[in-house]
């Protein structure tokens, strides 16, 4: 399957600081990437959809001013957790959508990055 | 709103026993996807089912999509310790007639295998 990288894999920061997480699709272009949050022993919760060339769309209850998303190119999306607090500590996972209708077999698959474990002290 | 429910939440089996997890959606799905997440890891795509009543096999794993396209199951025959992890089903979030690619995940079934 396709490869999606995420950086950093782990970050510990002080309360009030901002943290930037990068998500890259390494071997395909992704016009759409998704950001999820996963708390221990829970499922993945979609936070927002990152669209190349346009504003991100956020799911209900997710503060767009707190979780800034930038989709700078077809292979890179970033999530910045601004003014992080301990309750923001979580496992953040991105996925890149491989969506093709022409030029071969159609496909619509999401490939997940390895995740970033954020701990806010 | 749309819900995707998965049972059981946890399953402990002896190595060699079979395992099944069930996924039920409150709405009809255009497709269903299955992912596996190892402890400490990230979800890895296993398979996508699209057709009503579809059955697909991957070695010891058998995936089924219900006739009504509202439920699905994953069955593992003769489990091995390498099967340990959490198995998630996921279906597309409805968004009118557009295909946004957004997924809603079930709660997952965590499989423990005793050697």
Short mmCIF file of C-alpha atoms in Angstrom, two decimals:
data_model
loop_
_atom_site.label_atom_id
_atom_site.label_comp_id
_atom_site.label_asym_id
_atom_site.label_seq_id
_atom_site.Cartn_x
_atom_site.Cartn_y
_atom_site.Cartn_z
CA UNK A 1 0.00 0.00 0.00
CA UNK A 2 0.88 3.67 -0.20
CA UNK A 3 3.13 5.32 2.37
CA UNK A 4 2.14 8.24 4.55
CA UNK A 5 4.61 9.74 6.98
CA UNK A 6 3.91 11.84 10.02
CA UNK A 7 6.30 13.98 12.02
CA UNK A 8 7.02 14.13 14.86
CA UNK A 9 6.06 10.71 16.15
CA UNK A 10 6.06 11.91 19.73
CA UNK A 11 6.08 15.33 21.34
CA UNK A 12 5.96 16.55 24.90
CA UNK A 13 5.31 20.22 25.44
CA UNK A 14 4.38 22.68 28.13
CA UNK A 15 0.87 24.02 28.50
CA UNK A 16 0.32 27.13 26.39
CA UNK A 17 2.74 26.26 23.62
CA UNK A 18 1.84 25.42 20.03
CA UNK A 19 2.73 22.19 18.31
CA UNK A 20 2.90 21.56 14.58
CA UNK A 21 2.39 18.09 13.14
CA UNK A 22 3.22 17.28 9.53
CA UNK A 23 1.57 14.66 7.35
CA UNK A 24 3.09 13.69 4.01
CA UNK A 25 1.99 11.28 1.31
CA UNK A 26 5.23 9.89 -0.04
CA UNK A 27 4.27 8.10 -3.22
CA UNK A 28 1.00 9.62 -4.38
CA UNK A 29 -0.69 12.98 -4.53
CA UNK A 30 -3.49 13.54 -2.09
CA UNK A 31 -5.87 16.40 -2.68
CA UNK A 32 -7.62 15.38 0.52
CA UNK A 33 -6.13 14.45 3.86
CA UNK A 34 -7.95 13.81 7.09
CA UNK A 35 -6.98 14.46 10.69
CA UNK A 36 -8.18 12.15 13.44
CA UNK A 37 -7.76 12.07 17.19
CA UNK A 38 -7.70 8.86 19.18
CA UNK A 39 -7.88 8.64 22.96
CA UNK A 40 -6.61 5.51 24.72
CA UNK A 41 -8.68 2.42 24.02
CA UNK A 42 -11.09 4.42 21.91
CA UNK A 43 -11.91 4.68 18.25
CA UNK A 44 -10.72 7.26 15.77
CA UNK A 45 -12.67 10.49 15.75
CA UNK A 46 -12.52 12.60 12.63
CA UNK A 47 -11.48 16.14 13.45
CA UNK A 48 -11.23 17.82 10.07
CA UNK A 49 -10.80 17.42 6.35
CA UNK A 50 -7.80 19.10 4.79
CA UNK A 51 -8.23 20.11 1.17
CA UNK A 52 -5.35 21.25 -1.00
CA UNK A 53 -5.92 24.78 -2.16
CA UNK A 54 -8.92 25.51 0.04
CA UNK A 55 -9.89 25.89 3.66
CA UNK A 56 -10.16 22.90 5.89
CA UNK A 57 -13.59 21.75 7.00
CA UNK A 58 -14.05 20.88 10.64
CA UNK A 59 -16.34 18.38 12.30
CA UNK A 60 -18.85 19.54 14.84
CA UNK A 61 -17.29 20.40 18.16
CA UNK A 62 -13.77 20.87 16.83
CA UNK A 63 -12.44 24.41 17.28
CA UNK A 64 -10.92 25.62 14.03
CA UNK A 65 -8.95 28.37 15.77
CA UNK A 66 -7.35 25.85 18.07
CA UNK A 67 -6.54 23.23 15.46
CA UNK A 68 -5.11 25.07 12.49
CA UNK A 69 -4.82 23.09 9.30
CA UNK A 70 -2.83 24.00 6.23
CA UNK A 71 -2.69 21.88 3.08
CA UNK A 72 0.31 23.47 1.42
CA UNK A 73 0.76 21.02 -1.43
CA UNK A 74 -0.62 17.79 -2.85
CA UNK A 75 1.67 15.83 -0.54
CA UNK A 76 1.71 17.85 2.68
CA UNK A 77 -0.83 18.83 5.30
CA UNK A 78 -0.02 20.31 8.69
CA UNK A 79 -2.00 20.42 11.91
CA UNK A 80 -1.04 23.01 14.49
CA UNK A 81 -2.41 22.63 17.98
CA UNK A 82 -2.36 26.18 19.32
CA UNK A 83 -2.06 27.03 23.01
CA UNK A 84 -2.07 23.37 23.92
CA UNK A 85 -3.50 22.24 27.24
CA UNK A 86 -3.33 18.89 29.03
CA UNK A 87 -6.76 17.91 27.71
CA UNK A 88 -5.32 18.13 24.18
CA UNK A 89 -3.01 15.22 24.98
CA UNK A 90 -3.92 12.49 22.55
CA UNK A 91 -2.82 10.40 19.60
CA UNK A 92 -3.24 12.43 16.40
CA UNK A 93 -3.37 10.48 13.17
CA UNK A 94 -3.59 11.75 9.63
CA UNK A 95 -4.71 9.89 6.57
CA UNK A 96 -4.25 10.66 2.90
CA UNK A 97 -6.96 9.86 0.44
CA UNK A 98 -5.94 8.09 -2.74
CA UNK A 99 -8.91 8.85 -4.99
CA UNK A 100 -8.73 8.12 -8.70
CA UNK A 101 -11.51 7.64 -11.20
CA UNK A 102 -9.53 7.61 -14.43
CA UNK A 103 -6.20 6.42 -15.75
CA UNK A 104 -6.58 2.88 -14.40
CA UNK A 105 -8.73 1.01 -11.88
CA UNK A 106 -10.78 3.41 -9.78
CA UNK A 107 -9.74 3.63 -6.17
CA UNK A 108 -10.85 5.41 -3.05
CA UNK A 109 -8.66 4.35 -0.15
CA UNK A 110 -7.29 6.12 2.88
CA UNK A 111 -3.75 5.44 4.02
CA UNK A 112 -2.91 6.35 7.57
CA UNK A 113 0.23 7.92 8.92
CA UNK A 114 1.98 6.38 11.94
CA UNK A 115 0.45 8.94 14.29
CA UNK A 116 1.80 11.56 16.66
CA UNK A 117 1.51 11.11 20.38
CA UNK A 118 1.11 14.50 22.00
CA UNK A 119 1.58 14.97 25.73
CA UNK A 120 0.91 18.40 27.18
CA UNK A 121 2.26 18.95 30.66
CA UNK B 1 -26.90 10.88 13.12
CA UNK B 2 -25.23 7.95 11.49
CA UNK B 3 -23.79 5.36 13.82
CA UNK B 4 -21.49 2.44 13.23
CA UNK B 5 -21.55 -0.10 16.03
CA UNK B 6 -19.11 -2.92 16.51
CA UNK B 7 -19.27 -5.95 18.79
CA UNK B 8 -17.75 -7.37 20.81
CA UNK B 9 -15.51 -4.67 22.25
CA UNK B 10 -12.95 -7.23 23.44
CA UNK B 11 -12.31 -10.86 22.63
CA UNK B 12 -9.78 -13.18 24.21
CA UNK B 13 -9.16 -16.45 22.40
CA UNK B 14 -6.76 -19.34 22.63
CA UNK B 15 -4.38 -19.57 19.72
CA UNK B 16 -5.99 -21.73 17.05
CA UNK B 17 -9.55 -20.71 17.91
CA UNK B 18 -11.67 -18.74 15.51
CA UNK B 19 -12.68 -15.09 15.98
CA UNK B 20 -15.47 -12.97 14.57
CA UNK B 21 -16.26 -9.28 14.90
CA UNK B 22 -19.53 -7.75 13.75
CA UNK B 23 -20.23 -4.29 12.43
CA UNK B 24 -23.66 -2.69 12.13
CA UNK B 25 -24.55 0.64 10.60
CA UNK B 26 -27.66 2.66 11.30
CA UNK B 27 -27.77 3.59 7.61
CA UNK B 28 -27.14 1.82 4.32
CA UNK B 29 -23.52 2.06 3.28
CA UNK B 30 -22.09 2.42 -0.21
CA UNK B 31 -19.07 0.48 0.99
CA UNK B 32 -17.47 -0.77 4.16
CA UNK B 33 -13.80 -0.83 4.99
CA UNK B 34 -11.84 -2.80 7.56
CA UNK B 35 -8.66 -1.70 9.29
CA UNK B 36 -6.30 -3.35 11.76
CA UNK B 37 -4.42 -1.41 14.42
CA UNK B 38 -1.67 -3.16 16.31
CA UNK B 39 -0.98 -2.03 19.89
CA UNK B 40 0.90 1.28 19.72
CA UNK B 41 0.48 1.43 15.96
CA UNK B 42 -1.74 3.09 13.42
CA UNK B 43 -4.69 1.73 11.42
CA UNK B 44 -3.72 -0.31 8.40
CA UNK B 45 -6.20 -0.77 5.57
CA UNK B 46 -7.25 -4.39 5.12
CA UNK B 47 -10.08 -4.42 2.61
CA UNK B 48 -13.06 -2.63 1.12
CA UNK B 49 -16.38 -4.30 0.31
CA UNK B 50 -18.76 -2.65 -2.11
CA UNK B 51 -21.36 -5.12 -3.34
CA UNK B 52 -24.39 -6.39 -1.47
CA UNK B 53 -23.68 -9.86 -0.10
CA UNK B 54 -20.02 -9.66 -1.06
CA UNK B 55 -17.58 -12.10 0.50
CA UNK B 56 -13.83 -11.65 0.25
CA UNK B 57 -11.02 -13.73 1.67
CA UNK B 58 -7.47 -12.87 2.60
CA UNK B 59 -5.77 -16.05 3.75
CA UNK B 60 -7.36 -16.82 7.13
CA UNK B 61 -9.52 -13.67 7.10
CA UNK B 62 -13.03 -13.72 5.62
CA UNK B 63 -14.96 -10.48 5.17
CA UNK B 64 -18.68 -10.29 4.47
CA UNK B 65 -20.97 -7.42 3.51
CA UNK B 66 -24.63 -7.94 4.30
CA UNK B 67 -27.36 -8.09 1.70
CA UNK B 68 -28.87 -4.85 2.99
CA UNK B 69 -25.42 -3.19 3.07
CA UNK B 70 -25.91 -2.23 6.69
CA UNK B 71 -23.78 -4.86 8.37
CA UNK B 72 -20.49 -6.60 7.90
CA UNK B 73 -18.34 -9.18 9.62
CA UNK B 74 -14.71 -10.18 9.81
CA UNK B 75 -13.94 -13.80 10.63
CA UNK B 76 -10.45 -15.09 11.39
CA UNK B 77 -9.91 -18.83 11.20
CA UNK B 78 -7.39 -20.46 13.52
CA UNK B 79 -6.07 -17.29 15.14
CA UNK B 80 -2.36 -16.72 15.60
CA UNK B 81 -0.54 -14.39 17.98
CA UNK B 82 0.21 -12.15 15.03
CA UNK B 83 -3.53 -11.45 14.74
CA UNK B 84 -3.47 -9.47 17.99
CA UNK B 85 -4.74 -5.93 17.60
CA UNK B 86 -7.88 -3.86 17.25
CA UNK B 87 -10.04 -4.35 14.19
CA UNK B 88 -12.12 -1.40 13.04
CA UNK B 89 -14.84 -1.23 10.47
CA UNK B 90 -15.53 2.10 8.81
CA UNK B 91 -18.20 3.41 6.51
CA UNK B 92 -18.54 6.60 4.48
CA UNK B 93 -20.19 9.51 6.24
CA UNK B 94 -23.30 10.52 4.33
CA UNK B 95 -23.01 13.99 2.83
CA UNK B 96 -25.86 14.37 0.41
CA UNK B 97 -24.86 13.04 -2.97
CA UNK B 98 -21.20 14.03 -2.74
CA UNK B 99 -18.43 11.60 -1.99
CA UNK B 100 -16.28 13.43 0.54
CA UNK B 101 -14.23 10.44 1.51
CA UNK B 102 -14.99 11.02 5.18
CA UNK B 103 -15.23 7.86 7.25
CA UNK B 104 -17.04 7.04 10.44
CA UNK B 105 -15.36 4.32 12.43
CA UNK B 106 -16.85 1.66 14.62
CA UNK B 107 -15.58 1.41 18.19
CA UNK B 108 -13.30 -1.47 17.27
CA UNK B 109 -12.89 -5.00 18.56
CA UNK B 110 -9.67 -5.69 20.42
CA UNK B 111 -8.43 -9.22 19.95
CA UNK B 112 -6.10 -10.89 22.42
CA UNK B 113 -4.67 -14.28 21.52
CA UNK B 114 -3.23 -16.56 24.20
CA UNK B 115 -0.39 -18.72 22.91
#
